């Protein structure tokens, strides 16, 4: 059974407390929190003070996805805000190994995200240091985009690489995840499904979470 991590990016920001309550009371496993800086991605979402508020009511682990340049500068601040898991993008980190060490030394679980154009092979020498890998299944920056079908192949390839390491490293997929494509992603080897619009734009978000858990 996959883990489900609702992305609050698609929720009603005027009623963030309601979205947190919904996730707390649902079968969801983690909160997925998207941070954008307007530089690495062409959009700005929310940042540290908002995450602090979400963390104060969240009863599940917070998976914080940094779509920002120079994430090492703000890593301690995200720890302070309550991040349990911190995801940095391979494309923004010139010293990725030291970023991962920094995240671990602060007591968070480290993860690396890769964009649609980035081959999974580039993870080879960092893989065993990670708690999970996030495969972007859309271009980062916006919710509500369509799933890129080639991502399935990347999930399969990464699953093989992980099996070779003999370690338990989770695969997370993020972007355009729906009830239609979730099962094929799980079958390809995905462990964590991030979903924004398909959950928060549904009439019954808790039911969509339930169905995603059972895909
Ligand atoms: C996109 C974010 C995603 C986004 C997913 O840059 O990383 O987490 O919220 O939204 P949906 O599920 O609507 O594609
Ligand atoms: Zn995300």
PDB file of C-alpha atoms and ligand atoms in Angstrom:
ATOM      1  CA  UNK A   1       0.000   0.000   0.000  1.00  0.00           C
ATOM      2  CA  UNK A   2       1.553   3.344  -1.029  1.00  0.00           C
ATOM      3  CA  UNK A   3       1.990   6.299   1.288  1.00  0.00           C
ATOM      4  CA  UNK A   4      -0.130   9.298   0.330  1.00  0.00           C
ATOM      5  CA  UNK A   5       1.153  12.846   0.828  1.00  0.00           C
ATOM      6  CA  UNK A   6      -1.407  15.567   0.024  1.00  0.00           C
ATOM      7  CA  UNK A   7       0.177  18.772  -1.301  1.00  0.00           C
ATOM      8  CA  UNK A   8      -1.371  21.783   0.438  1.00  0.00           C
ATOM      9  CA  UNK A   9      -0.444  23.951  -2.568  1.00  0.00           C
ATOM     10  CA  UNK A  10      -3.835  23.113  -4.053  1.00  0.00           C
ATOM     11  CA  UNK A  11      -5.791  23.890  -0.884  1.00  0.00           C
ATOM     12  CA  UNK A  12      -7.687  27.106  -0.093  1.00  0.00           C
ATOM     13  CA  UNK A  13      -5.037  29.317   1.556  1.00  0.00           C
ATOM     14  CA  UNK A  14      -7.730  31.344   3.308  1.00  0.00           C
ATOM     15  CA  UNK A  15      -8.673  28.155   5.143  1.00  0.00           C
ATOM     16  CA  UNK A  16      -5.353  26.364   5.619  1.00  0.00           C
ATOM     17  CA  UNK A  17      -6.462  25.169   9.051  1.00  0.00           C
ATOM     18  CA  UNK A  18      -9.351  23.260   7.463  1.00  0.00           C
ATOM     19  CA  UNK A  19      -6.977  21.614   4.979  1.00  0.00           C
ATOM     20  CA  UNK A  20      -4.693  20.522   7.848  1.00  0.00           C
ATOM     21  CA  UNK A  21      -7.650  19.104   9.755  1.00  0.00           C
ATOM     22  CA  UNK A  22      -8.746  17.197   6.675  1.00  0.00           C
ATOM     23  CA  UNK A  23      -5.284  15.657   6.241  1.00  0.00           C
ATOM     24  CA  UNK A  24      -5.020  14.875   9.978  1.00  0.00           C
ATOM     25  CA  UNK A  25      -8.358  13.082   9.979  1.00  0.00           C
ATOM     26  CA  UNK A  26      -7.838  11.259   6.661  1.00  0.00           C
ATOM     27  CA  UNK A  27      -5.876   8.123   5.792  1.00  0.00           C
ATOM     28  CA  UNK A  28      -3.044  10.309   4.420  1.00  0.00           C
ATOM     29  CA  UNK A  29       0.449   9.557   5.728  1.00  0.00           C
ATOM     30  CA  UNK A  30       2.396  12.808   5.356  1.00  0.00           C
ATOM     31  CA  UNK A  31       1.887  16.491   4.676  1.00  0.00           C
ATOM     32  CA  UNK A  32       3.676  17.593   1.473  1.00  0.00           C
ATOM     33  CA  UNK A  33       4.698  21.265   1.611  1.00  0.00           C
ATOM     34  CA  UNK A  34       5.966  23.018  -1.534  1.00  0.00           C
ATOM     35  CA  UNK A  35       8.341  25.952  -1.201  1.00  0.00           C
ATOM     36  CA  UNK A  36       9.113  28.021  -4.337  1.00  0.00           C
ATOM     37  CA  UNK A  37      11.435  30.997  -4.662  1.00  0.00           C
ATOM     38  CA  UNK A  38      10.621  32.551  -8.047  1.00  0.00           C
ATOM     39  CA  UNK A  39      14.193  31.794  -9.179  1.00  0.00           C
ATOM     40  CA  UNK A  40      14.624  28.041  -9.471  1.00  0.00           C
ATOM     41  CA  UNK A  41      10.977  27.858 -10.540  1.00  0.00           C
ATOM     42  CA  UNK A  42       8.897  30.628 -12.105  1.00  0.00           C
ATOM     43  CA  UNK A  43       6.509  30.900  -9.167  1.00  0.00           C
ATOM     44  CA  UNK A  44       6.429  31.753  -5.456  1.00  0.00           C
ATOM     45  CA  UNK A  45       4.371  29.720  -2.990  1.00  0.00           C
ATOM     46  CA  UNK A  46       4.756  30.040   0.784  1.00  0.00           C
ATOM     47  CA  UNK A  47       7.675  29.882   3.189  1.00  0.00           C
ATOM     48  CA  UNK A  48       8.958  29.411   6.700  1.00  0.00           C
ATOM     49  CA  UNK A  49       6.283  31.203   8.830  1.00  0.00           C
ATOM     50  CA  UNK A  50       3.457  29.367   7.050  1.00  0.00           C
ATOM     51  CA  UNK A  51       5.212  26.020   7.527  1.00  0.00           C
ATOM     52  CA  UNK A  52       5.650  26.802  11.219  1.00  0.00           C
ATOM     53  CA  UNK A  53       1.905  27.320  11.530  1.00  0.00           C
ATOM     54  CA  UNK A  54       1.074  24.159   9.598  1.00  0.00           C
ATOM     55  CA  UNK A  55       3.536  22.175  11.751  1.00  0.00           C
ATOM     56  CA  UNK A  56       1.899  23.415  14.945  1.00  0.00           C
ATOM     57  CA  UNK A  57      -1.353  21.614  14.014  1.00  0.00           C
ATOM     58  CA  UNK A  58      -0.072  18.764  11.788  1.00  0.00           C
ATOM     59  CA  UNK A  59      -0.253  15.351  13.451  1.00  0.00           C
ATOM     60  CA  UNK A  60       1.675  13.635  10.642  1.00  0.00           C
ATOM     61  CA  UNK A  61       5.239  14.022   9.344  1.00  0.00           C
ATOM     62  CA  UNK A  62       5.929  17.064   7.157  1.00  0.00           C
ATOM     63  CA  UNK A  63       7.727  16.428   3.875  1.00  0.00           C
ATOM     64  CA  UNK A  64       9.086  19.811   2.757  1.00  0.00           C
ATOM     65  CA  UNK A  65       9.894  20.127  -0.962  1.00  0.00           C
ATOM     66  CA  UNK A  66      12.350  22.970  -1.572  1.00  0.00           C
ATOM     67  CA  UNK A  67      12.176  24.344  -5.105  1.00  0.00           C
ATOM     68  CA  UNK A  68      14.718  27.027  -4.250  1.00  0.00           C
ATOM     69  CA  UNK A  69      18.270  28.060  -5.130  1.00  0.00           C
ATOM     70  CA  UNK A  70      20.968  27.635  -2.456  1.00  0.00           C
ATOM     71  CA  UNK A  71      18.813  25.532  -0.129  1.00  0.00           C
ATOM     72  CA  UNK A  72      21.765  25.072   2.266  1.00  0.00           C
ATOM     73  CA  UNK A  73      21.364  28.672   3.433  1.00  0.00           C
ATOM     74  CA  UNK A  74      17.842  28.050   4.726  1.00  0.00           C
ATOM     75  CA  UNK A  75      18.154  24.405   5.801  1.00  0.00           C
ATOM     76  CA  UNK A  76      18.506  25.255   9.548  1.00  0.00           C
ATOM     77  CA  UNK A  77      15.473  27.565   9.322  1.00  0.00           C
ATOM     78  CA  UNK A  78      13.340  24.786   7.840  1.00  0.00           C
ATOM     79  CA  UNK A  79      14.451  22.471  10.646  1.00  0.00           C
ATOM     80  CA  UNK A  80      13.382  25.142  13.133  1.00  0.00           C
ATOM     81  CA  UNK A  81      10.035  25.497  11.350  1.00  0.00           C
ATOM     82  CA  UNK A  82       9.450  21.776  11.961  1.00  0.00           C
ATOM     83  CA  UNK A  83      10.330  19.959   8.733  1.00  0.00           C
ATOM     84  CA  UNK A  84      10.699  16.208   9.335  1.00  0.00           C
ATOM     85  CA  UNK A  85      11.932  15.432   5.826  1.00  0.00           C
ATOM     86  CA  UNK A  86      13.682  17.900   3.559  1.00  0.00           C
ATOM     87  CA  UNK A  87      13.829  17.535  -0.218  1.00  0.00           C
ATOM     88  CA  UNK A  88      16.373  19.469  -2.277  1.00  0.00           C
ATOM     89  CA  UNK A  89      16.626  19.494  -6.063  1.00  0.00           C
ATOM     90  CA  UNK A  90      19.659  17.882  -7.678  1.00  0.00           C
ATOM     91  CA  UNK A  91      19.589  20.690 -10.264  1.00  0.00           C
ATOM     92  CA  UNK A  92      20.166  23.423  -7.630  1.00  0.00           C
ATOM     93  CA  UNK A  93      22.888  21.771  -5.548  1.00  0.00           C
ATOM     94  CA  UNK A  94      26.515  22.028  -6.662  1.00  0.00           C
ATOM     95  CA  UNK A  95      27.600  20.248  -3.500  1.00  0.00           C
ATOM     96  CA  UNK A  96      24.730  17.845  -3.150  1.00  0.00           C
ATOM     97  CA  UNK A  97      26.547  15.414  -0.855  1.00  0.00           C
ATOM     98  CA  UNK A  98      27.313  18.135   1.672  1.00  0.00           C
ATOM     99  CA  UNK A  99      23.709  19.408   1.497  1.00  0.00           C
ATOM    100  CA  UNK A 100      22.498  15.905   2.335  1.00  0.00           C
ATOM    101  CA  UNK A 101      24.954  15.657   5.230  1.00  0.00           C
ATOM    102  CA  UNK A 102      23.756  19.008   6.536  1.00  0.00           C
ATOM    103  CA  UNK A 103      20.092  17.889   6.435  1.00  0.00           C
ATOM    104  CA  UNK A 104      20.951  14.646   8.261  1.00  0.00           C
ATOM    105  CA  UNK A 105      23.134  16.348  10.861  1.00  0.00           C
ATOM    106  CA  UNK A 106      20.226  18.629  11.729  1.00  0.00           C
ATOM    107  CA  UNK A 107      18.053  15.561  12.390  1.00  0.00           C
ATOM    108  CA  UNK A 108      15.865  15.573   9.270  1.00  0.00           C
ATOM    109  CA  UNK A 109      15.455  12.806   6.706  1.00  0.00           C
ATOM    110  CA  UNK A 110      17.106  13.827   3.430  1.00  0.00           C
ATOM    111  CA  UNK A 111      15.627  13.439  -0.045  1.00  0.00           C
ATOM    112  CA  UNK A 112      16.591  14.546  -3.533  1.00  0.00           C
ATOM    113  CA  UNK A 113      14.162  15.607  -6.262  1.00  0.00           C
ATOM    114  CA  UNK A 114      14.874  15.386  -9.974  1.00  0.00           C
ATOM    115  CA  UNK A 115      13.168  17.319 -12.761  1.00  0.00           C
ATOM    116  CA  UNK A 116      11.620  15.595 -15.794  1.00  0.00           C
ATOM    117  CA  UNK A 117      14.764  16.164 -17.906  1.00  0.00           C
ATOM    118  CA  UNK A 118      17.193  14.799 -15.304  1.00  0.00           C
ATOM    119  CA  UNK A 119      18.196  11.134 -15.762  1.00  0.00           C
ATOM    120  CA  UNK A 120      17.884   8.857 -12.727  1.00  0.00           C
ATOM    121  CA  UNK A 121      21.465   7.629 -13.366  1.00  0.00           C
ATOM    122  CA  UNK A 122      22.737  10.906 -11.892  1.00  0.00           C
ATOM    123  CA  UNK A 123      21.559   9.680  -8.480  1.00  0.00           C
ATOM    124  CA  UNK A 124      23.894   6.688  -8.495  1.00  0.00           C
ATOM    125  CA  UNK A 125      26.537   8.069  -6.105  1.00  0.00           C
ATOM    126  CA  UNK A 126      24.148   9.747  -3.676  1.00  0.00           C
ATOM    127  CA  UNK A 127      21.343   7.183  -3.560  1.00  0.00           C
ATOM    128  CA  UNK A 128      22.424   5.231  -0.456  1.00  0.00           C
ATOM    129  CA  UNK A 129      22.577   8.443   1.596  1.00  0.00           C
ATOM    130  CA  UNK A 130      18.911   9.227   0.978  1.00  0.00           C
ATOM    131  CA  UNK A 131      15.669   8.487   2.777  1.00  0.00           C
ATOM    132  CA  UNK A 132      13.733   8.992  -0.449  1.00  0.00           C
ATOM    133  CA  UNK A 133      13.959  10.219  -4.033  1.00  0.00           C
ATOM    134  CA  UNK A 134      11.306  12.467  -5.532  1.00  0.00           C
ATOM    135  CA  UNK A 135      10.723  12.009  -9.242  1.00  0.00           C
ATOM    136  CA  UNK A 136       8.982  15.104 -10.617  1.00  0.00           C
ATOM    137  CA  UNK A 137       6.241  13.898 -12.920  1.00  0.00           C
ATOM    138  CA  UNK A 138       5.511  17.466 -14.141  1.00  0.00           C
ATOM    139  CA  UNK A 139       7.797  20.506 -14.390  1.00  0.00           C
ATOM    140  CA  UNK A 140       8.070  22.031 -10.931  1.00  0.00           C
ATOM    141  CA  UNK A 141       6.433  25.352 -10.122  1.00  0.00           C
ATOM    142  CA  UNK A 142       2.708  24.862 -10.493  1.00  0.00           C
ATOM    143  CA  UNK A 143      -0.053  22.557  -9.366  1.00  0.00           C
ATOM    144  CA  UNK A 144      -2.706  21.253 -11.738  1.00  0.00           C
ATOM    145  CA  UNK A 145      -0.459  20.188 -14.646  1.00  0.00           C
ATOM    146  CA  UNK A 146      -0.691  16.969 -16.650  1.00  0.00           C
ATOM    147  CA  UNK A 147       1.378  13.929 -15.731  1.00  0.00           C
ATOM    148  CA  UNK A 148       4.362  13.297 -18.053  1.00  0.00           C
ATOM    149  CA  UNK A 149       4.000   9.635 -19.186  1.00  0.00           C
ATOM    150  CA  UNK A 150       7.776   9.029 -19.583  1.00  0.00           C
ATOM    151  CA  UNK A 151       8.029   9.343 -15.774  1.00  0.00           C
ATOM    152  CA  UNK A 152       6.809   5.750 -15.467  1.00  0.00           C
ATOM    153  CA  UNK A 153       9.966   4.534 -17.170  1.00  0.00           C
ATOM    154  CA  UNK A 154      12.080   6.609 -14.746  1.00  0.00           C
ATOM    155  CA  UNK A 155      10.319   5.064 -11.753  1.00  0.00           C
ATOM    156  CA  UNK A 156      11.017   1.562 -13.083  1.00  0.00           C
ATOM    157  CA  UNK A 157      14.668   2.365 -13.695  1.00  0.00           C
ATOM    158  CA  UNK A 158      15.144   3.913 -10.268  1.00  0.00           C
ATOM    159  CA  UNK A 159      13.439   0.928  -8.627  1.00  0.00           C
ATOM    160  CA  UNK A 160      16.069  -1.338 -10.245  1.00  0.00           C
ATOM    161  CA  UNK A 161      18.906   0.908  -9.053  1.00  0.00           C
ATOM    162  CA  UNK A 162      17.539   0.892  -5.497  1.00  0.00           C
ATOM    163  CA  UNK A 163      17.143  -2.892  -5.471  1.00  0.00           C
ATOM    164  CA  UNK A 164      20.844  -3.155  -6.389  1.00  0.00           C
ATOM    165  CA  UNK A 165      21.843  -1.068  -3.349  1.00  0.00           C
ATOM    166  CA  UNK A 166      20.032  -3.519  -1.063  1.00  0.00           C
ATOM    167  CA  UNK A 167      18.773  -0.547   0.959  1.00  0.00           C
ATOM    168  CA  UNK A 168      15.260   0.635   1.646  1.00  0.00           C
ATOM    169  CA  UNK A 169      15.053   3.932  -0.194  1.00  0.00           C
ATOM    170  CA  UNK A 170      11.579   5.191  -1.020  1.00  0.00           C
ATOM    171  CA  UNK A 171      10.429   6.553  -4.374  1.00  0.00           C
ATOM    172  CA  UNK A 172       8.063   9.521  -4.308  1.00  0.00           C
ATOM    173  CA  UNK A 173       6.213  10.830  -7.371  1.00  0.00           C
ATOM    174  CA  UNK A 174       4.895  14.374  -7.564  1.00  0.00           C
ATOM    175  CA  UNK A 175       2.797  16.185 -10.145  1.00  0.00           C
ATOM    176  CA  UNK A 176      -0.372  15.333 -12.011  1.00  0.00           C
ATOM    177  CA  UNK A 177      -1.068  12.255  -9.874  1.00  0.00           C
ATOM    178  CA  UNK A 178      -4.689  11.133 -10.224  1.00  0.00           C
ATOM    179  CA  UNK A 179      -6.868   8.121  -9.546  1.00  0.00           C
ATOM    180  CA  UNK A 180      -6.281   7.186 -13.201  1.00  0.00           C
ATOM    181  CA  UNK A 181      -2.467   6.965 -13.109  1.00  0.00           C
ATOM    182  CA  UNK A 182      -1.775   6.085  -9.443  1.00  0.00           C
ATOM    183  CA  UNK A 183      -1.998   2.308  -9.848  1.00  0.00           C
ATOM    184  CA  UNK A 184       0.464   2.215 -12.760  1.00  0.00           C
ATOM    185  CA  UNK A 185       2.938   4.289 -10.737  1.00  0.00           C
ATOM    186  CA  UNK A 186       2.669   1.952  -7.755  1.00  0.00           C
ATOM    187  CA  UNK A 187       3.117  -1.005 -10.064  1.00  0.00           C
ATOM    188  CA  UNK A 188       6.246   0.624 -11.537  1.00  0.00           C
ATOM    189  CA  UNK A 189       7.694   0.954  -8.017  1.00  0.00           C
ATOM    190  CA  UNK A 190       6.474   4.229  -6.491  1.00  0.00           C
ATOM    191  CA  UNK A 191       6.098   4.179  -2.688  1.00  0.00           C
ATOM    192  CA  UNK A 192       4.769   7.690  -2.038  1.00  0.00           C
ATOM    193  CA  UNK A 193       2.082   9.477  -4.048  1.00  0.00           C
ATOM    194  CA  UNK A 194       1.981  13.277  -3.753  1.00  0.00           C
ATOM    195  CA  UNK A 195      -1.293  14.773  -4.951  1.00  0.00           C
ATOM    196  CA  UNK A 196      -2.589  18.331  -4.854  1.00  0.00           C
ATOM    197  CA  UNK A 197      -5.425  19.167  -7.244  1.00  0.00           C
ATOM    198  CA  UNK A 198      -6.816  15.664  -7.494  1.00  0.00           C
ATOM    199  CA  UNK A 199      -7.386  15.731  -3.713  1.00  0.00           C
ATOM    200  CA  UNK A 200      -8.269  19.331  -2.910  1.00  0.00           C
ATOM    201  CA  UNK A 201     -10.397  19.981  -5.978  1.00  0.00           C
ATOM    202  CA  UNK A 202     -12.456  16.861  -5.410  1.00  0.00           C
ATOM    203  CA  UNK A 203     -15.921  16.973  -3.850  1.00  0.00           C
ATOM    204  CA  UNK A 204     -14.796  14.426  -1.271  1.00  0.00           C
ATOM    205  CA  UNK A 205     -11.018  14.803  -0.661  1.00  0.00           C
ATOM    206  CA  UNK A 206     -10.936  12.141   2.093  1.00  0.00           C
ATOM    207  CA  UNK A 207     -12.437   9.609  -0.304  1.00  0.00           C
ATOM    208  CA  UNK A 208      -9.799  10.420  -2.971  1.00  0.00           C
ATOM    209  CA  UNK A 209      -7.085   9.923  -0.331  1.00  0.00           C
ATOM    210  CA  UNK A 210      -8.688   6.576   0.556  1.00  0.00           C
ATOM    211  CA  UNK A 211      -8.760   5.513  -3.108  1.00  0.00           C
ATOM    212  CA  UNK A 212      -5.150   6.626  -3.681  1.00  0.00           C
ATOM    213  CA  UNK A 213      -4.073   4.552  -0.648  1.00  0.00           C
ATOM    214  CA  UNK A 214      -5.715   1.557  -2.248  1.00  0.00           C
ATOM    215  CA  UNK A 215      -4.243   1.992  -5.725  1.00  0.00           C
TER     216      UNK A 215
HETATM  217  C1  LIG B   1       4.675  21.212  -8.152  1.00  0.00           C
HETATM  218  C2  LIG B   1       4.679  20.707  -6.733  1.00  0.00           C
HETATM  219  C3  LIG B   1       3.654  19.679  -6.477  1.00  0.00           C
HETATM  220  C4  LIG B   1       2.249  20.137  -6.745  1.00  0.00           C
HETATM  221  C5  LIG B   1       1.454  18.965  -7.203  1.00  0.00           C
HETATM  222  O1  LIG B   1       5.788  21.998  -8.390  1.00  0.00           O
HETATM  223  O2  LIG B   1       5.920  20.142  -6.391  1.00  0.00           O
HETATM  224  O3  LIG B   1       3.780  19.126  -5.180  1.00  0.00           O
HETATM  225  O4  LIG B   1       1.627  20.709  -5.636  1.00  0.00           O
HETATM  226  O5  LIG B   1       0.214  19.410  -7.582  1.00  0.00           O
HETATM  227  P1  LIG B   1      -0.741  18.552  -8.513  1.00  0.00           P
HETATM  228  O6  LIG B   1      -1.039  17.291  -7.809  1.00  0.00           O
HETATM  229  O7  LIG B   1      -1.926  19.455  -8.663  1.00  0.00           O
HETATM  230  O8  LIG B   1      -0.017  18.349  -9.818  1.00  0.00           O
HETATM  231 ZN1  LIG B   2       6.039  18.988  -4.418  1.00  0.00          ZN
END
